[in-house]
Amino acid sequence: MPRFMDVHHNMKGITADQLREAHNADLAIEKDEAVHFEKAWADPASGTVYCLSEAPSAEAVQRIHERSGHLADEIHPVPLTI
Amino acid sequence: MPRFMDVHHNMKGITADQLREAHNADLAIEKDEAVHFEKAWADPASGTVYCLSEAPSAEAVQRIHERSGHLADEIHPVPLTI
């Protein structure tokens, strides 16, 4: 299954609780699109959030994020990992 | 130890071998700055590379990348992980 890194900007001040809530909202519906969100990292100072997922397509990742209320600003396939 | 996500742009066409070489070049000298590069993900199509590290500071991360010949374009502390 392809892997994707998606990026959210404008999340300044995000807290650990808010990150967990957002991630859980994705996990609750991810199976509808055969997506799995593996990890997320947040920088509250710059407002940047990175999410790593396995998914059939970038569009599938975005549909889950859209339904959860947090559209991604960028979604990159990352076929290379080390 | 703080965790950082750094981003490289302009790596279009990067291959698996090139990613491995770049990562190994970082690993070979990372101890000089008490940095550890944990993972890297690359999108050859857009030329984006993400590196996840543990390090004392963003400057320490950049010093290693600079000596390895691939300065990061962005380095974000990511104190929140899920």
PDB file of C-alpha atoms in Angstrom:
ATOM      1  CA  MET A   1       0.000   0.000   0.000  1.00  0.00           C
ATOM      2  CA  PRO A   2       1.457   3.430  -0.909  1.00  0.00           C
ATOM      3  CA  ARG A   3       2.618   5.670   1.902  1.00  0.00           C
ATOM      4  CA  PHE A   4       1.871   9.388   2.156  1.00  0.00           C
ATOM      5  CA  MET A   5       3.101  12.339   4.187  1.00  0.00           C
ATOM      6  CA  ASP A   6       0.539  15.084   4.496  1.00  0.00           C
ATOM      7  CA  VAL A   7       1.143  18.527   5.912  1.00  0.00           C
ATOM      8  CA  HIS A   8      -1.195  20.947   7.662  1.00  0.00           C
ATOM      9  CA  HIS A   9      -0.235  24.587   8.113  1.00  0.00           C
ATOM     10  CA  ASN A  10      -2.006  27.179  10.226  1.00  0.00           C
ATOM     11  CA  MET A  11      -2.305  24.965  13.300  1.00  0.00           C
ATOM     12  CA  LYS A  12      -0.501  27.425  15.563  1.00  0.00           C
ATOM     13  CA  GLY A  13      -0.876  26.665  19.238  1.00  0.00           C
ATOM     14  CA  ILE A  14      -2.149  23.118  18.714  1.00  0.00           C
ATOM     15  CA  THR A  15      -2.064  21.199  21.993  1.00  0.00           C
ATOM     16  CA  ALA A  16      -1.328  17.531  22.668  1.00  0.00           C
ATOM     17  CA  ASP A  17      -5.040  17.012  23.375  1.00  0.00           C
ATOM     18  CA  GLN A  18      -6.076  18.642  20.124  1.00  0.00           C
ATOM     19  CA  LEU A  19      -3.578  16.558  18.154  1.00  0.00           C
ATOM     20  CA  ARG A  20      -4.908  13.403  19.798  1.00  0.00           C
ATOM     21  CA  GLU A  21      -8.526  14.392  19.112  1.00  0.00           C
ATOM     22  CA  ALA A  22      -7.788  15.146  15.461  1.00  0.00           C
ATOM     23  CA  HIS A  23      -5.882  11.884  15.046  1.00  0.00           C
ATOM     24  CA  ASN A  24      -8.635   9.888  16.742  1.00  0.00           C
ATOM     25  CA  ALA A  25     -11.255  11.512  14.497  1.00  0.00           C
ATOM     26  CA  ASP A  26      -9.268  10.288  11.494  1.00  0.00           C
ATOM     27  CA  LEU A  27      -8.802   6.795  12.942  1.00  0.00           C
ATOM     28  CA  ALA A  28     -12.527   6.482  13.613  1.00  0.00           C
ATOM     29  CA  ILE A  29     -13.406   6.690   9.907  1.00  0.00           C
ATOM     30  CA  GLU A  30     -10.177   5.773   8.083  1.00  0.00           C
ATOM     31  CA  LYS A  31     -11.388   2.272   7.198  1.00  0.00           C
ATOM     32  CA  ASP A  32     -14.087   3.761   4.967  1.00  0.00           C
ATOM     33  CA  GLU A  33     -11.314   4.668   2.530  1.00  0.00           C
ATOM     34  CA  ALA A  34      -8.862   1.846   3.369  1.00  0.00           C
ATOM     35  CA  VAL A  35      -6.514   4.463   4.835  1.00  0.00           C
ATOM     36  CA  HIS A  36      -4.378   3.985   7.933  1.00  0.00           C
ATOM     37  CA  PHE A  37      -2.882   6.973   9.727  1.00  0.00           C
ATOM     38  CA  GLU A  38       0.311   5.707  11.359  1.00  0.00           C
ATOM     39  CA  LYS A  39       1.855   8.711  13.064  1.00  0.00           C
ATOM     40  CA  ALA A  40       1.545  12.466  13.423  1.00  0.00           C
ATOM     41  CA  TRP A  41       4.009  15.125  14.547  1.00  0.00           C
ATOM     42  CA  ALA A  42       3.151  18.700  15.441  1.00  0.00           C
ATOM     43  CA  ASP A  43       5.064  21.940  15.797  1.00  0.00           C
ATOM     44  CA  PRO A  44       2.722  24.251  17.729  1.00  0.00           C
ATOM     45  CA  ALA A  45       5.105  27.204  17.303  1.00  0.00           C
ATOM     46  CA  SER A  46       4.942  27.292  13.498  1.00  0.00           C
ATOM     47  CA  GLY A  47       1.547  25.588  13.337  1.00  0.00           C
ATOM     48  CA  THR A  48       2.752  22.687  11.214  1.00  0.00           C
ATOM     49  CA  VAL A  49       1.400  19.141  11.504  1.00  0.00           C
ATOM     50  CA  TYR A  50       2.797  16.144   9.592  1.00  0.00           C
ATOM     51  CA  CYS A  51       0.765  12.945   9.213  1.00  0.00           C
ATOM     52  CA  LEU A  52       2.169   9.671   7.907  1.00  0.00           C
ATOM     53  CA  SER A  53      -0.321   7.261   6.389  1.00  0.00           C
ATOM     54  CA  GLU A  54      -0.756   4.213   4.226  1.00  0.00           C
ATOM     55  CA  ALA A  55      -3.529   4.677   1.706  1.00  0.00           C
ATOM     56  CA  PRO A  56      -4.691   3.722  -1.766  1.00  0.00           C
ATOM     57  CA  SER A  57      -4.316   7.357  -2.949  1.00  0.00           C
ATOM     58  CA  ALA A  58      -3.751  10.936  -1.849  1.00  0.00           C
ATOM     59  CA  GLU A  59      -7.424  11.601  -2.577  1.00  0.00           C
ATOM     60  CA  ALA A  60      -8.443   8.908  -0.103  1.00  0.00           C
ATOM     61  CA  VAL A  61      -6.264  10.547   2.579  1.00  0.00           C
ATOM     62  CA  GLN A  62      -7.823  13.916   1.847  1.00  0.00           C
ATOM     63  CA  ARG A  63     -11.393  12.584   1.948  1.00  0.00           C
ATOM     64  CA  ILE A  64     -10.804  11.305   5.499  1.00  0.00           C
ATOM     65  CA  HIS A  65      -9.160  14.564   6.603  1.00  0.00           C
ATOM     66  CA  GLU A  66     -12.013  16.535   5.015  1.00  0.00           C
ATOM     67  CA  ARG A  67     -14.700  14.565   6.853  1.00  0.00           C
ATOM     68  CA  SER A  68     -12.738  15.008  10.101  1.00  0.00           C
ATOM     69  CA  GLY A  69     -12.711  18.753   9.578  1.00  0.00           C
ATOM     70  CA  HIS A  70      -9.007  19.295   8.866  1.00  0.00           C
ATOM     71  CA  LEU A  71      -8.125  19.331   5.160  1.00  0.00           C
ATOM     72  CA  ALA A  72      -4.427  18.820   4.434  1.00  0.00           C
ATOM     73  CA  ASP A  73      -2.547  21.623   2.692  1.00  0.00           C
ATOM     74  CA  GLU A  74      -0.103  19.228   1.013  1.00  0.00           C
ATOM     75  CA  ILE A  75      -0.155  15.477   0.466  1.00  0.00           C
ATOM     76  CA  HIS A  76       3.002  13.847  -0.861  1.00  0.00           C
ATOM     77  CA  PRO A  77       3.388  10.201  -1.809  1.00  0.00           C
ATOM     78  CA  VAL A  78       6.606   9.022  -0.133  1.00  0.00           C
ATOM     79  CA  PRO A  79       7.520   5.821  -1.947  1.00  0.00           C
ATOM     80  CA  LEU A  80      11.073   5.930  -0.553  1.00  0.00           C
ATOM     81  CA  THR A  81      11.674   5.312   3.157  1.00  0.00           C
ATOM     82  CA  ILE A  82      14.816   4.675   5.111  1.00  0.00           C
TER      83      ILE A  82
ATOM     84  CA  MET B   1      15.845  14.846  23.706  1.00  0.00           C
ATOM     85  CA  PRO B   2      13.820  17.148  21.429  1.00  0.00           C
ATOM     86  CA  ARG B   3      12.570  15.740  18.131  1.00  0.00           C
ATOM     87  CA  PHE B   4      12.757  17.565  14.797  1.00  0.00           C
ATOM     88  CA  MET B   5      11.258  17.162  11.337  1.00  0.00           C
ATOM     89  CA  ASP B   6      13.381  18.714   8.647  1.00  0.00           C
ATOM     90  CA  VAL B   7      12.378  19.184   5.041  1.00  0.00           C
ATOM     91  CA  HIS B   8      14.456  19.301   1.869  1.00  0.00           C
ATOM     92  CA  HIS B   9      12.988  20.646  -1.353  1.00  0.00           C
ATOM     93  CA  ASN B  10      14.523  20.472  -4.830  1.00  0.00           C
ATOM     94  CA  MET B  11      15.419  16.772  -4.595  1.00  0.00           C
ATOM     95  CA  LYS B  12      13.458  15.849  -7.726  1.00  0.00           C
ATOM     96  CA  GLY B  13      14.250  12.415  -9.061  1.00  0.00           C
ATOM     97  CA  ILE B  14      16.006  11.243  -5.897  1.00  0.00           C
ATOM     98  CA  THR B  15      16.509   7.469  -6.008  1.00  0.00           C
ATOM     99  CA  ALA B  16      16.414   4.912  -3.207  1.00  0.00           C
ATOM    100  CA  ASP B  17      20.209   4.619  -3.452  1.00  0.00           C
ATOM    101  CA  GLN B  18      20.698   8.380  -3.204  1.00  0.00           C
ATOM    102  CA  LEU B  19      18.391   8.574  -0.185  1.00  0.00           C
ATOM    103  CA  ARG B  20      20.327   5.765   1.492  1.00  0.00           C
ATOM    104  CA  GLU B  21      23.677   7.424   0.706  1.00  0.00           C
ATOM    105  CA  ALA B  22      22.520  10.779   2.069  1.00  0.00           C
ATOM    106  CA  HIS B  23      21.111   9.158   5.207  1.00  0.00           C
ATOM    107  CA  ASN B  24      24.286   7.135   5.762  1.00  0.00           C
ATOM    108  CA  ALA B  25      26.405  10.271   5.348  1.00  0.00           C
ATOM    109  CA  ASP B  26      24.365  11.861   8.147  1.00  0.00           C
ATOM    110  CA  LEU B  27      24.589   8.777  10.369  1.00  0.00           C
ATOM    111  CA  ALA B  28      28.350   8.638   9.961  1.00  0.00           C
ATOM    112  CA  ILE B  29      28.872  11.998  11.671  1.00  0.00           C
ATOM    113  CA  GLU B  30      25.671  12.574  13.685  1.00  0.00           C
ATOM    114  CA  LYS B  31      27.324  11.703  17.005  1.00  0.00           C
ATOM    115  CA  ASP B  32      29.565  14.778  16.694  1.00  0.00           C
ATOM    116  CA  GLU B  33      26.472  16.862  17.465  1.00  0.00           C
ATOM    117  CA  ALA B  34      24.579  14.321  19.607  1.00  0.00           C
ATOM    118  CA  VAL B  35      21.993  14.059  16.831  1.00  0.00           C
ATOM    119  CA  HIS B  36      20.234  10.865  15.772  1.00  0.00           C
ATOM    120  CA  PHE B  37      18.454  10.652  12.431  1.00  0.00           C
ATOM    121  CA  GLU B  38      15.642   8.142  12.907  1.00  0.00           C
ATOM    122  CA  LYS B  39      13.813   7.988   9.594  1.00  0.00           C
ATOM    123  CA  ALA B  40      13.564   9.665   6.225  1.00  0.00           C
ATOM    124  CA  TRP B  41      10.835   9.697   3.599  1.00  0.00           C
ATOM    125  CA  ALA B  42      11.192  10.917   0.033  1.00  0.00           C
ATOM    126  CA  ASP B  43       8.832  11.994  -2.729  1.00  0.00           C
ATOM    127  CA  PRO B  44      10.949  11.905  -5.909  1.00  0.00           C
ATOM    128  CA  ALA B  45       8.121  13.416  -7.973  1.00  0.00           C
ATOM    129  CA  SER B  46       7.931  16.701  -6.037  1.00  0.00           C
ATOM    130  CA  GLY B  47      11.533  16.492  -4.818  1.00  0.00           C
ATOM    131  CA  THR B  48      10.612  16.591  -1.139  1.00  0.00           C
ATOM    132  CA  VAL B  49      12.502  14.737   1.591  1.00  0.00           C
ATOM    133  CA  TYR B  50      11.440  14.603   5.251  1.00  0.00           C
ATOM    134  CA  CYS B  51      13.897  13.584   7.976  1.00  0.00           C
ATOM    135  CA  LEU B  52      12.910  12.800  11.544  1.00  0.00           C
ATOM    136  CA  SER B  53      15.601  13.224  14.168  1.00  0.00           C
ATOM    137  CA  GLU B  54      16.318  13.549  17.856  1.00  0.00           C
ATOM    138  CA  ALA B  55      18.758  16.353  18.564  1.00  0.00           C
ATOM    139  CA  PRO B  56      19.730  18.984  21.102  1.00  0.00           C
ATOM    140  CA  SER B  57      18.709  21.775  18.686  1.00  0.00           C
ATOM    141  CA  ALA B  58      17.685  22.600  15.133  1.00  0.00           C
ATOM    142  CA  GLU B  59      21.134  24.122  14.645  1.00  0.00           C
ATOM    143  CA  ALA B  60      22.774  20.802  15.525  1.00  0.00           C
ATOM    144  CA  VAL B  61      20.604  19.060  12.915  1.00  0.00           C
ATOM    145  CA  GLN B  62      21.553  21.651  10.316  1.00  0.00           C
ATOM    146  CA  ARG B  63      25.279  21.416  11.077  1.00  0.00           C
ATOM    147  CA  ILE B  64      25.208  17.686  10.329  1.00  0.00           C
ATOM    148  CA  HIS B  65      23.188  18.164   7.144  1.00  0.00           C
ATOM    149  CA  GLU B  66      25.545  20.954   6.055  1.00  0.00           C
ATOM    150  CA  ARG B  67      28.656  18.815   6.521  1.00  0.00           C
ATOM    151  CA  SER B  68      26.935  15.984   4.608  1.00  0.00           C
ATOM    152  CA  GLY B  69      26.285  18.347   1.725  1.00  0.00           C
ATOM    153  CA  HIS B  70      22.505  18.670   1.956  1.00  0.00           C
ATOM    154  CA  LEU B  71      21.299  21.658   3.960  1.00  0.00           C
ATOM    155  CA  ALA B  72      17.677  21.446   5.104  1.00  0.00           C
ATOM    156  CA  ASP B  73      15.245  24.077   3.818  1.00  0.00           C
ATOM    157  CA  GLU B  74      13.071  23.877   6.941  1.00  0.00           C
ATOM    158  CA  ILE B  75      13.658  22.422  10.393  1.00  0.00           C
ATOM    159  CA  HIS B  76      10.681  22.208  12.737  1.00  0.00           C
ATOM    160  CA  PRO B  77      10.784  21.073  16.328  1.00  0.00           C
ATOM    161  CA  VAL B  78       7.931  18.564  16.729  1.00  0.00           C
ATOM    162  CA  PRO B  79       7.380  18.311  20.472  1.00  0.00           C
ATOM    163  CA  LEU B  80       3.986  16.649  19.948  1.00  0.00           C
ATOM    164  CA  THR B  81       3.814  13.111  18.555  1.00  0.00           C
ATOM    165  CA  ILE B  82       1.000  10.627  18.337  1.00  0.00           C
TER     166      ILE B  82
END
